[in-house]
């Protein structure tokens, strides 16, 4: 797996979710996450939800056809880039299509962009692909990285100037050397000597059955002596 899209979010932080996202990113997986739909009309406040708020995830804001922030799109320092998220044509229940809005519609554009970058640079790490995404955006007002659009509106790789030189692959982690463990020899059974057997088993005295001994089958489990 190279790319994960998370069109979901919560205002409550989860240690398990953060651990999963951090682990994915550490293993070279790009994680695109919806920033949230709790933005204010005056563009103020930090309303980015989790997991988009985690540093290992790319928080994606939503913009409209005029390159303006969707009025619902969450804002905050964690916003990294923006993508189309208003009136996006999408599949829907009942084998139909419908136009939808939300940062959940914007995040898949970023995931798709990364898929194209990954195809061009199959050996690149997640951090390298993320840098490509940040550097190849259209900066929107206000200038520079901001809490509304992040670095700006993403651009398809075919429309940006990408260095034709292949990226240098990062060295893979070398696992610790495994030292084989020799199996423990199973103890072999030792046959006892005849003298030991003779001492261990005491000699039994001979017994003589009494005369006139008969079984009486009329009384089950009992004997009569006559």
CSV table of N, CA, C and O in Angstrom, one decimal, residues 137-189:
chain,number,residue,atom,x,y,z
A,137,UNK,N,1.9,23.9,-6.2
A,137,UNK,CA,0.6,24.3,-5.9
A,137,UNK,C,0.4,25.8,-6.4
A,137,UNK,O,1.4,26.4,-6.7
A,138,UNK,N,-0.8,26.2,-6.6
A,138,UNK,CA,-1.1,27.6,-6.9
A,138,UNK,C,-1.4,28.3,-5.6
A,138,UNK,O,-2.4,28.0,-4.9
A,139,UNK,N,-0.6,29.3,-5.3
A,139,UNK,CA,-0.7,30.0,-4.0
A,139,UNK,C,-2.0,30.9,-4.1
A,139,UNK,O,-2.1,31.7,-5.1
A,140,UNK,N,-2.9,30.8,-3.2
A,140,UNK,CA,-4.1,31.6,-3.2
A,140,UNK,C,-4.0,32.6,-2.1
A,140,UNK,O,-3.2,32.5,-1.2
A,141,UNK,N,-4.9,33.7,-2.2
A,141,UNK,CA,-4.9,34.7,-1.2
A,141,UNK,C,-5.4,34.2,0.1
A,141,UNK,O,-6.4,33.5,0.1
A,142,UNK,N,-4.7,34.6,1.2
A,142,UNK,CA,-3.5,35.4,1.4
A,142,UNK,C,-2.3,34.7,0.9
A,142,UNK,O,-2.2,33.4,0.9
A,143,UNK,N,-1.2,35.4,0.6
A,143,UNK,CA,0.0,34.9,0.0
A,143,UNK,C,0.7,34.1,1.0
A,143,UNK,O,0.7,34.3,2.2
A,144,UNK,N,1.4,33.0,0.5
A,144,UNK,CA,2.2,32.2,1.4
A,144,UNK,C,1.3,31.1,2.1
A,144,UNK,O,0.1,31.1,1.9
A,145,UNK,N,2.0,30.3,2.9
A,145,UNK,CA,1.2,29.2,3.6
A,145,UNK,C,0.3,29.9,4.6
A,145,UNK,O,0.7,30.7,5.4
A,146,UNK,N,-1.0,29.5,4.6
A,146,UNK,CA,-2.0,30.2,5.5
A,146,UNK,C,-2.9,29.1,6.0
A,146,UNK,O,-2.8,27.9,5.7
A,147,UNK,N,-3.8,29.5,6.9
A,147,UNK,CA,-4.7,28.6,7.6
A,147,UNK,C,-5.9,28.3,6.8
A,147,UNK,O,-6.8,27.5,7.3
A,148,UNK,N,-6.1,28.9,5.6
A,148,UNK,CA,-7.3,28.6,4.8
A,148,UNK,C,-7.0,27.6,3.7
A,148,UNK,O,-7.8,26.7,3.5
A,149,UNK,N,-5.9,27.8,3.0
A,149,UNK,CA,-5.5,26.9,1.8
A,149,UNK,C,-4.2,26.2,2.0
A,149,UNK,O,-3.8,25.4,1.1
A,150,UNK,N,-3.5,26.4,3.1
A,150,UNK,CA,-2.2,25.8,3.3
A,150,UNK,C,-1.2,26.4,2.3
A,150,UNK,O,-1.1,27.6,2.1
A,151,UNK,N,-0.5,25.5,1.5
A,151,UNK,CA,0.4,25.9,0.5
A,151,UNK,C,-0.3,26.4,-0.8
A,151,UNK,O,0.3,27.0,-1.6
A,152,UNK,N,-1.5,26.0,-0.9
A,152,UNK,CA,-2.3,26.4,-2.1
A,152,UNK,C,-3.1,25.3,-2.7
A,152,UNK,O,-3.2,24.2,-2.1
A,153,UNK,N,-3.6,25.6,-3.9
A,153,UNK,CA,-4.4,24.6,-4.7
A,153,UNK,C,-3.5,23.6,-5.4
A,153,UNK,O,-2.6,24.0,-6.1
A,154,UNK,N,-3.8,22.3,-5.2
A,154,UNK,CA,-2.9,21.3,-5.8
A,154,UNK,C,-3.0,21.4,-7.3
A,154,UNK,O,-4.1,21.8,-7.9
A,155,UNK,N,-2.0,20.9,-8.0
A,155,UNK,CA,-1.9,20.9,-9.5
A,155,UNK,C,-1.6,19.5,-9.9
A,155,UNK,O,-0.8,18.8,-9.3
A,156,UNK,N,-2.2,19.0,-11.0
A,156,UNK,CA,-1.9,17.7,-11.6
A,156,UNK,C,-0.5,17.7,-12.0
A,156,UNK,O,0.1,18.6,-12.5
A,157,UNK,N,0.3,16.6,-11.8
A,157,UNK,CA,1.7,16.5,-12.1
A,157,UNK,C,2.0,16.8,-13.6
A,157,UNK,O,3.0,17.3,-13.9
A,158,UNK,N,1.0,16.6,-14.5
A,158,UNK,CA,1.3,16.8,-15.9
A,158,UNK,C,1.4,18.3,-16.2
A,158,UNK,O,1.9,18.8,-17.2
A,159,UNK,N,0.8,19.2,-15.3
A,159,UNK,CA,0.8,20.6,-15.5
A,159,UNK,C,1.8,21.4,-14.7
A,159,UNK,O,1.9,22.6,-14.7
A,160,UNK,N,2.7,20.6,-14.0
A,160,UNK,CA,3.7,21.3,-13.2
A,160,UNK,C,5.1,21.0,-13.7
A,160,UNK,O,5.3,20.0,-14.4
A,161,UNK,N,6.1,21.8,-13.4
A,161,UNK,CA,7.5,21.6,-13.8
A,161,UNK,C,8.2,20.7,-12.8
A,161,UNK,O,8.6,21.1,-11.7
A,162,UNK,N,8.3,19.4,-13.1
A,162,UNK,CA,8.9,18.4,-12.2
A,162,UNK,C,10.3,18.1,-12.7
A,162,UNK,O,10.5,17.9,-13.9
A,163,UNK,N,11.3,18.1,-11.8
A,163,UNK,CA,12.6,17.7,-12.2
A,163,UNK,C,12.7,16.4,-12.9
A,163,UNK,O,12.2,15.4,-12.3
A,164,UNK,N,13.2,16.3,-14.1
A,164,UNK,CA,13.2,15.0,-14.8
A,164,UNK,C,14.2,14.0,-14.2
A,164,UNK,O,14.1,12.8,-14.5
A,165,UNK,N,15.1,14.5,-13.4
A,165,UNK,CA,16.1,13.6,-12.8
A,165,UNK,C,15.4,12.7,-11.8
A,165,UNK,O,14.6,13.2,-10.9
A,166,UNK,N,15.6,11.4,-11.8
A,166,UNK,CA,15.0,10.5,-10.8
A,166,UNK,C,15.5,10.8,-9.4
A,166,UNK,O,16.6,11.1,-9.2
A,167,UNK,N,14.6,10.6,-8.5
A,167,UNK,CA,15.0,10.8,-7.1
A,167,UNK,C,15.8,9.6,-6.6
A,167,UNK,O,15.7,8.5,-7.0
A,168,UNK,N,16.7,10.0,-5.7
A,168,UNK,CA,17.5,8.9,-5.1
A,168,UNK,C,16.7,8.2,-4.0
A,168,UNK,O,16.2,8.8,-3.1
A,169,UNK,N,16.6,6.9,-4.2
A,169,UNK,CA,15.8,6.1,-3.2
A,169,UNK,C,16.5,6.1,-1.9
A,169,UNK,O,17.7,6.1,-1.8
A,170,UNK,N,15.7,6.1,-0.8
A,170,UNK,CA,16.2,6.1,0.5
A,170,UNK,C,16.6,4.6,0.8
A,170,UNK,O,16.1,3.7,0.3
A,171,UNK,N,17.6,4.5,1.7
A,171,UNK,CA,18.1,3.2,2.0
A,171,UNK,C,17.1,2.5,2.9
A,171,UNK,O,16.5,3.1,3.8
A,172,UNK,N,16.7,1.2,2.5
A,172,UNK,CA,15.8,0.5,3.4
A,172,UNK,C,16.3,0.2,4.7
A,172,UNK,O,17.5,0.0,4.9
A,173,UNK,N,15.4,0.1,5.7
A,173,UNK,CA,15.9,-0.3,7.0
A,173,UNK,C,16.4,-1.8,7.0
A,173,UNK,O,15.7,-2.7,6.4
A,174,UNK,N,17.5,-2.0,7.6
A,174,UNK,CA,18.1,-3.4,7.7
A,174,UNK,C,17.7,-4.0,9.0
A,174,UNK,O,18.0,-3.4,10.0
A,175,UNK,N,17.0,-5.1,9.0
A,175,UNK,CA,16.5,-5.7,10.2
A,175,UNK,C,17.7,-6.2,11.0
A,175,UNK,O,18.8,-6.5,10.4
A,176,UNK,N,17.6,-6.3,12.3
A,176,UNK,CA,18.6,-6.8,13.2
A,176,UNK,C,18.9,-8.3,12.8
A,176,UNK,O,18.0,-9.0,12.3
A,177,UNK,N,20.2,-8.6,12.9
A,177,UNK,CA,20.6,-10.0,12.5
A,177,UNK,C,20.0,-11.0,13.5
A,177,UNK,O,20.1,-10.8,14.7
A,178,UNK,N,19.5,-12.0,12.9
A,178,UNK,CA,18.9,-13.1,13.8
A,178,UNK,C,19.9,-14.2,14.0
A,178,UNK,O,20.5,-14.7,13.1
A,179,UNK,N,20.1,-14.4,15.3
A,179,UNK,CA,21.1,-15.5,15.6
A,179,UNK,C,20.3,-16.8,15.9
A,179,UNK,O,19.4,-16.8,16.7
A,180,UNK,N,20.6,-17.8,15.1
A,180,UNK,CA,19.9,-19.1,15.3
A,180,UNK,C,20.2,-19.7,16.6
A,180,UNK,O,21.3,-19.6,17.1
A,181,UNK,N,19.2,-20.2,17.2
A,181,UNK,CA,19.3,-20.9,18.5
A,181,UNK,C,19.4,-22.4,18.4
A,181,UNK,O,18.5,-23.0,17.7
A,182,UNK,N,20.4,-23.0,18.9
A,182,UNK,CA,20.5,-24.4,18.8
A,182,UNK,C,19.5,-25.1,19.7
A,182,UNK,O,19.3,-24.7,20.9
A,183,UNK,N,18.8,-26.1,19.2
A,183,UNK,CA,17.8,-26.8,20.0
A,183,UNK,C,18.4,-27.6,21.1
A,183,UNK,O,19.6,-28.1,21.0
A,184,UNK,N,17.8,-27.6,22.2
A,184,UNK,CA,18.3,-28.4,23.4
A,184,UNK,C,18.1,-29.9,23.2
A,184,UNK,O,17.0,-30.3,22.8
A,185,UNK,N,19.2,-30.6,23.4
A,185,UNK,CA,19.1,-32.1,23.2
A,185,UNK,C,18.2,-32.7,24.2
A,185,UNK,O,18.2,-32.4,25.4
A,186,UNK,N,17.3,-33.6,23.7
A,186,UNK,CA,16.4,-34.3,24.6
A,186,UNK,C,17.1,-35.4,25.4
A,186,UNK,O,17.9,-36.1,24.8
A,187,UNK,N,16.8,-35.5,26.7
A,187,UNK,CA,17.5,-36.6,27.4
A,187,UNK,C,17.1,-37.9,26.9
A,187,UNK,O,15.9,-38.2,26.6
A,188,UNK,N,18.1,-38.8,26.8
A,188,UNK,CA,17.8,-40.2,26.4
A,188,UNK,C,17.5,-41.1,27.6
A,188,UNK,O,18.1,-41.0,28.6
A,189,UNK,N,16.4,-41.9,27.5
A,189,UNK,CA,16.1,-42.8,28.6
A,189,UNK,C,17.2,-43.8,28.9
A,189,UNK,O,17.8,-44.3,27.9
